[in-house]
Amino acid sequence: MLDAIYARDDNLVFRRIGDEVILVPIRSGTANLEAIFTINETGATIWELLDGERTLSEIRDALTNEYEVTAEAAQADLVEFIGMLEGIEGVRRVG
Protein backbone atom coordinates (compact mmCIF):
# COMPACT_ATOMS: atom_id res chain seq x y z
CA MET A 1 0.00 0.00 0.00
CA LEU A 2 2.85 2.44 0.71
CA ASP A 3 3.76 2.55 -2.98
CA ALA A 4 0.30 3.96 -3.75
CA ILE A 5 -0.05 7.54 -4.94
CA TYR A 6 -3.10 9.62 -4.05
CA ALA A 7 -4.32 13.01 -5.17
CA ARG A 8 -6.72 15.37 -3.45
CA ASP A 9 -10.21 15.43 -4.90
CA ASP A 10 -11.18 18.80 -6.37
CA ASN A 11 -14.56 18.51 -4.66
CA LEU A 12 -13.02 19.19 -1.25
CA VAL A 13 -11.83 22.63 -0.22
CA PHE A 14 -9.09 22.98 2.40
CA ARG A 15 -9.06 26.11 4.57
CA ARG A 16 -7.26 27.36 7.64
CA ILE A 17 -9.61 29.43 9.76
CA GLY A 18 -7.95 30.79 12.87
CA ASP A 19 -6.34 27.87 14.65
CA GLU A 20 -8.46 25.28 12.88
CA VAL A 21 -8.02 23.45 9.60
CA ILE A 22 -11.17 22.34 7.81
CA LEU A 23 -12.17 20.33 4.76
CA VAL A 24 -15.45 21.33 3.13
CA PRO A 25 -17.03 19.14 0.44
CA ILE A 26 -18.17 21.16 -2.58
CA ARG A 27 -20.68 19.42 -4.83
CA SER A 28 -22.49 21.04 -7.74
CA GLY A 29 -21.14 24.45 -6.82
CA THR A 30 -22.47 24.46 -3.26
CA ALA A 31 -20.88 23.61 0.06
CA ASN A 32 -22.39 20.90 2.22
CA LEU A 33 -22.06 22.65 5.57
CA GLU A 34 -23.29 19.55 7.40
CA ALA A 35 -20.21 17.66 6.21
CA ILE A 36 -17.40 19.97 7.32
CA PHE A 37 -14.39 18.06 8.64
CA THR A 38 -11.99 19.57 11.15
CA ILE A 39 -8.51 18.06 10.92
CA ASN A 40 -5.42 18.42 13.06
CA GLU A 41 -2.07 19.83 11.97
CA THR A 42 -0.76 16.39 10.99
CA GLY A 43 -3.84 15.82 8.83
CA ALA A 44 -3.30 19.22 7.23
CA THR A 45 0.30 18.30 6.42
CA ILE A 46 -0.81 15.02 4.87
CA TRP A 47 -3.51 16.82 2.86
CA GLU A 48 -0.98 19.28 1.47
CA LEU A 49 1.39 16.42 0.51
CA LEU A 50 -1.29 14.49 -1.39
CA ASP A 51 -0.25 16.02 -4.69
CA GLY A 52 -0.67 13.03 -6.99
CA GLU A 53 3.10 12.62 -7.27
CA ARG A 54 4.34 11.41 -3.87
CA THR A 55 3.93 7.82 -2.72
CA LEU A 56 2.53 7.14 0.71
CA SER A 57 6.00 6.03 1.83
CA GLU A 58 7.38 9.43 0.79
CA ILE A 59 4.61 11.15 2.74
CA ARG A 60 5.33 8.93 5.76
CA ASP A 61 9.00 9.91 5.57
CA ALA A 62 8.06 13.60 5.36
CA LEU A 63 5.94 13.19 8.49
CA THR A 64 8.82 11.60 10.41
CA ASN A 65 11.05 14.51 9.38
CA GLU A 66 8.46 17.15 10.29
CA TYR A 67 7.22 15.72 13.58
CA GLU A 68 8.82 13.79 16.42
CA VAL A 69 7.21 10.48 15.50
CA THR A 70 8.39 7.00 14.59
CA ALA A 71 7.93 5.67 11.08
CA GLU A 72 5.48 3.10 12.45
CA ALA A 73 3.31 5.73 14.16
CA ALA A 74 3.45 8.02 11.11
CA GLN A 75 2.44 5.13 8.86
CA ALA A 76 -0.48 4.15 11.11
CA ASP A 77 -1.77 7.75 11.20
CA LEU A 78 -1.30 8.11 7.45
CA VAL A 79 -3.16 4.90 6.60
CA GLU A 80 -6.00 5.84 8.96
CA PHE A 81 -6.26 9.35 7.47
CA ILE A 82 -6.22 8.02 3.89
CA GLY A 83 -9.01 5.61 4.85
CA MET A 84 -11.07 8.49 6.23
CA LEU A 85 -10.46 10.55 3.08
CA GLU A 86 -11.45 7.61 0.87
CA GLY A 87 -14.63 7.26 2.91
CA ILE A 88 -15.67 10.84 2.15
CA GLU A 89 -14.37 10.67 -1.44
CA GLY A 90 -11.73 13.26 -0.60
CA VAL A 91 -8.89 11.54 -2.45
CA ARG A 92 -8.46 9.37 -5.50
CA ARG A 93 -5.72 6.84 -6.14
CA VAL A 94 -3.68 7.82 -9.19
CA GLY A 95 -0.84 5.33 -9.01
PDB file of C-alpha atoms in Angstrom:
ATOM      1  CA  MET A   1       0.000   0.000   0.000  1.00  0.00           C
ATOM      2  CA  LEU A   2       2.849   2.438   0.706  1.00  0.00           C
ATOM      3  CA  ASP A   3       3.764   2.547  -2.979  1.00  0.00           C
ATOM      4  CA  ALA A   4       0.302   3.963  -3.748  1.00  0.00           C
ATOM      5  CA  ILE A   5      -0.048   7.542  -4.942  1.00  0.00           C
ATOM      6  CA  TYR A   6      -3.098   9.616  -4.049  1.00  0.00           C
ATOM      7  CA  ALA A   7      -4.322  13.013  -5.167  1.00  0.00           C
ATOM      8  CA  ARG A   8      -6.723  15.372  -3.451  1.00  0.00           C
ATOM      9  CA  ASP A   9     -10.209  15.434  -4.903  1.00  0.00           C
ATOM     10  CA  ASP A  10     -11.180  18.797  -6.374  1.00  0.00           C
ATOM     11  CA  ASN A  11     -14.560  18.514  -4.660  1.00  0.00           C
ATOM     12  CA  LEU A  12     -13.020  19.194  -1.246  1.00  0.00           C
ATOM     13  CA  VAL A  13     -11.826  22.630  -0.219  1.00  0.00           C
ATOM     14  CA  PHE A  14      -9.087  22.980   2.400  1.00  0.00           C
ATOM     15  CA  ARG A  15      -9.060  26.105   4.566  1.00  0.00           C
ATOM     16  CA  ARG A  16      -7.265  27.364   7.640  1.00  0.00           C
ATOM     17  CA  ILE A  17      -9.609  29.433   9.763  1.00  0.00           C
ATOM     18  CA  GLY A  18      -7.954  30.787  12.873  1.00  0.00           C
ATOM     19  CA  ASP A  19      -6.339  27.873  14.648  1.00  0.00           C
ATOM     20  CA  GLU A  20      -8.461  25.278  12.876  1.00  0.00           C
ATOM     21  CA  VAL A  21      -8.023  23.452   9.601  1.00  0.00           C
ATOM     22  CA  ILE A  22     -11.166  22.339   7.810  1.00  0.00           C
ATOM     23  CA  LEU A  23     -12.171  20.330   4.758  1.00  0.00           C
ATOM     24  CA  VAL A  24     -15.450  21.327   3.127  1.00  0.00           C
ATOM     25  CA  PRO A  25     -17.034  19.142   0.440  1.00  0.00           C
ATOM     26  CA  ILE A  26     -18.171  21.157  -2.584  1.00  0.00           C
ATOM     27  CA  ARG A  27     -20.683  19.421  -4.825  1.00  0.00           C
ATOM     28  CA  SER A  28     -22.494  21.038  -7.742  1.00  0.00           C
ATOM     29  CA  GLY A  29     -21.140  24.450  -6.823  1.00  0.00           C
ATOM     30  CA  THR A  30     -22.465  24.460  -3.257  1.00  0.00           C
ATOM     31  CA  ALA A  31     -20.875  23.607   0.063  1.00  0.00           C
ATOM     32  CA  ASN A  32     -22.394  20.903   2.220  1.00  0.00           C
ATOM     33  CA  LEU A  33     -22.065  22.650   5.568  1.00  0.00           C
ATOM     34  CA  GLU A  34     -23.293  19.550   7.396  1.00  0.00           C
ATOM     35  CA  ALA A  35     -20.214  17.663   6.206  1.00  0.00           C
ATOM     36  CA  ILE A  36     -17.396  19.966   7.320  1.00  0.00           C
ATOM     37  CA  PHE A  37     -14.388  18.062   8.636  1.00  0.00           C
ATOM     38  CA  THR A  38     -11.988  19.566  11.147  1.00  0.00           C
ATOM     39  CA  ILE A  39      -8.510  18.062  10.916  1.00  0.00           C
ATOM     40  CA  ASN A  40      -5.420  18.420  13.057  1.00  0.00           C
ATOM     41  CA  GLU A  41      -2.073  19.835  11.966  1.00  0.00           C
ATOM     42  CA  THR A  42      -0.762  16.388  10.995  1.00  0.00           C
ATOM     43  CA  GLY A  43      -3.837  15.816   8.832  1.00  0.00           C
ATOM     44  CA  ALA A  44      -3.299  19.219   7.231  1.00  0.00           C
ATOM     45  CA  THR A  45       0.298  18.299   6.419  1.00  0.00           C
ATOM     46  CA  ILE A  46      -0.807  15.019   4.869  1.00  0.00           C
ATOM     47  CA  TRP A  47      -3.515  16.819   2.859  1.00  0.00           C
ATOM     48  CA  GLU A  48      -0.980  19.276   1.475  1.00  0.00           C
ATOM     49  CA  LEU A  49       1.390  16.419   0.513  1.00  0.00           C
ATOM     50  CA  LEU A  50      -1.293  14.486  -1.390  1.00  0.00           C
ATOM     51  CA  ASP A  51      -0.251  16.021  -4.694  1.00  0.00           C
ATOM     52  CA  GLY A  52      -0.670  13.029  -6.989  1.00  0.00           C
ATOM     53  CA  GLU A  53       3.101  12.622  -7.268  1.00  0.00           C
ATOM     54  CA  ARG A  54       4.337  11.408  -3.873  1.00  0.00           C
ATOM     55  CA  THR A  55       3.929   7.816  -2.716  1.00  0.00           C
ATOM     56  CA  LEU A  56       2.526   7.139   0.714  1.00  0.00           C
ATOM     57  CA  SER A  57       5.998   6.030   1.832  1.00  0.00           C
ATOM     58  CA  GLU A  58       7.384   9.426   0.793  1.00  0.00           C
ATOM     59  CA  ILE A  59       4.611  11.147   2.736  1.00  0.00           C
ATOM     60  CA  ARG A  60       5.333   8.925   5.761  1.00  0.00           C
ATOM     61  CA  ASP A  61       9.001   9.912   5.570  1.00  0.00           C
ATOM     62  CA  ALA A  62       8.061  13.597   5.358  1.00  0.00           C
ATOM     63  CA  LEU A  63       5.944  13.187   8.494  1.00  0.00           C
ATOM     64  CA  THR A  64       8.823  11.601  10.413  1.00  0.00           C
ATOM     65  CA  ASN A  65      11.047  14.510   9.375  1.00  0.00           C
ATOM     66  CA  GLU A  66       8.459  17.155  10.292  1.00  0.00           C
ATOM     67  CA  TYR A  67       7.218  15.718  13.585  1.00  0.00           C
ATOM     68  CA  GLU A  68       8.817  13.787  16.419  1.00  0.00           C
ATOM     69  CA  VAL A  69       7.211  10.482  15.502  1.00  0.00           C
ATOM     70  CA  THR A  70       8.392   7.001  14.590  1.00  0.00           C
ATOM     71  CA  ALA A  71       7.932   5.666  11.080  1.00  0.00           C
ATOM     72  CA  GLU A  72       5.481   3.097  12.452  1.00  0.00           C
ATOM     73  CA  ALA A  73       3.311   5.730  14.161  1.00  0.00           C
ATOM     74  CA  ALA A  74       3.447   8.015  11.111  1.00  0.00           C
ATOM     75  CA  GLN A  75       2.438   5.129   8.863  1.00  0.00           C
ATOM     76  CA  ALA A  76      -0.479   4.150  11.115  1.00  0.00           C
ATOM     77  CA  ASP A  77      -1.768   7.746  11.204  1.00  0.00           C
ATOM     78  CA  LEU A  78      -1.299   8.114   7.453  1.00  0.00           C
ATOM     79  CA  VAL A  79      -3.161   4.900   6.603  1.00  0.00           C
ATOM     80  CA  GLU A  80      -6.005   5.844   8.963  1.00  0.00           C
ATOM     81  CA  PHE A  81      -6.259   9.354   7.472  1.00  0.00           C
ATOM     82  CA  ILE A  82      -6.223   8.022   3.889  1.00  0.00           C
ATOM     83  CA  GLY A  83      -9.011   5.615   4.853  1.00  0.00           C
ATOM     84  CA  MET A  84     -11.070   8.487   6.225  1.00  0.00           C
ATOM     85  CA  LEU A  85     -10.463  10.546   3.080  1.00  0.00           C
ATOM     86  CA  GLU A  86     -11.446   7.613   0.869  1.00  0.00           C
ATOM     87  CA  GLY A  87     -14.635   7.262   2.915  1.00  0.00           C
ATOM     88  CA  ILE A  88     -15.670  10.843   2.152  1.00  0.00           C
ATOM     89  CA  GLU A  89     -14.371  10.675  -1.438  1.00  0.00           C
ATOM     90  CA  GLY A  90     -11.734  13.259  -0.602  1.00  0.00           C
ATOM     91  CA  VAL A  91      -8.892  11.540  -2.452  1.00  0.00           C
ATOM     92  CA  ARG A  92      -8.456   9.370  -5.496  1.00  0.00           C
ATOM     93  CA  ARG A  93      -5.720   6.841  -6.144  1.00  0.00           C
ATOM     94  CA  VAL A  94      -3.683   7.817  -9.190  1.00  0.00           C
ATOM     95  CA  GLY A  95      -0.841   5.330  -9.008  1.00  0.00           C
TER      96      GLY A  95
END
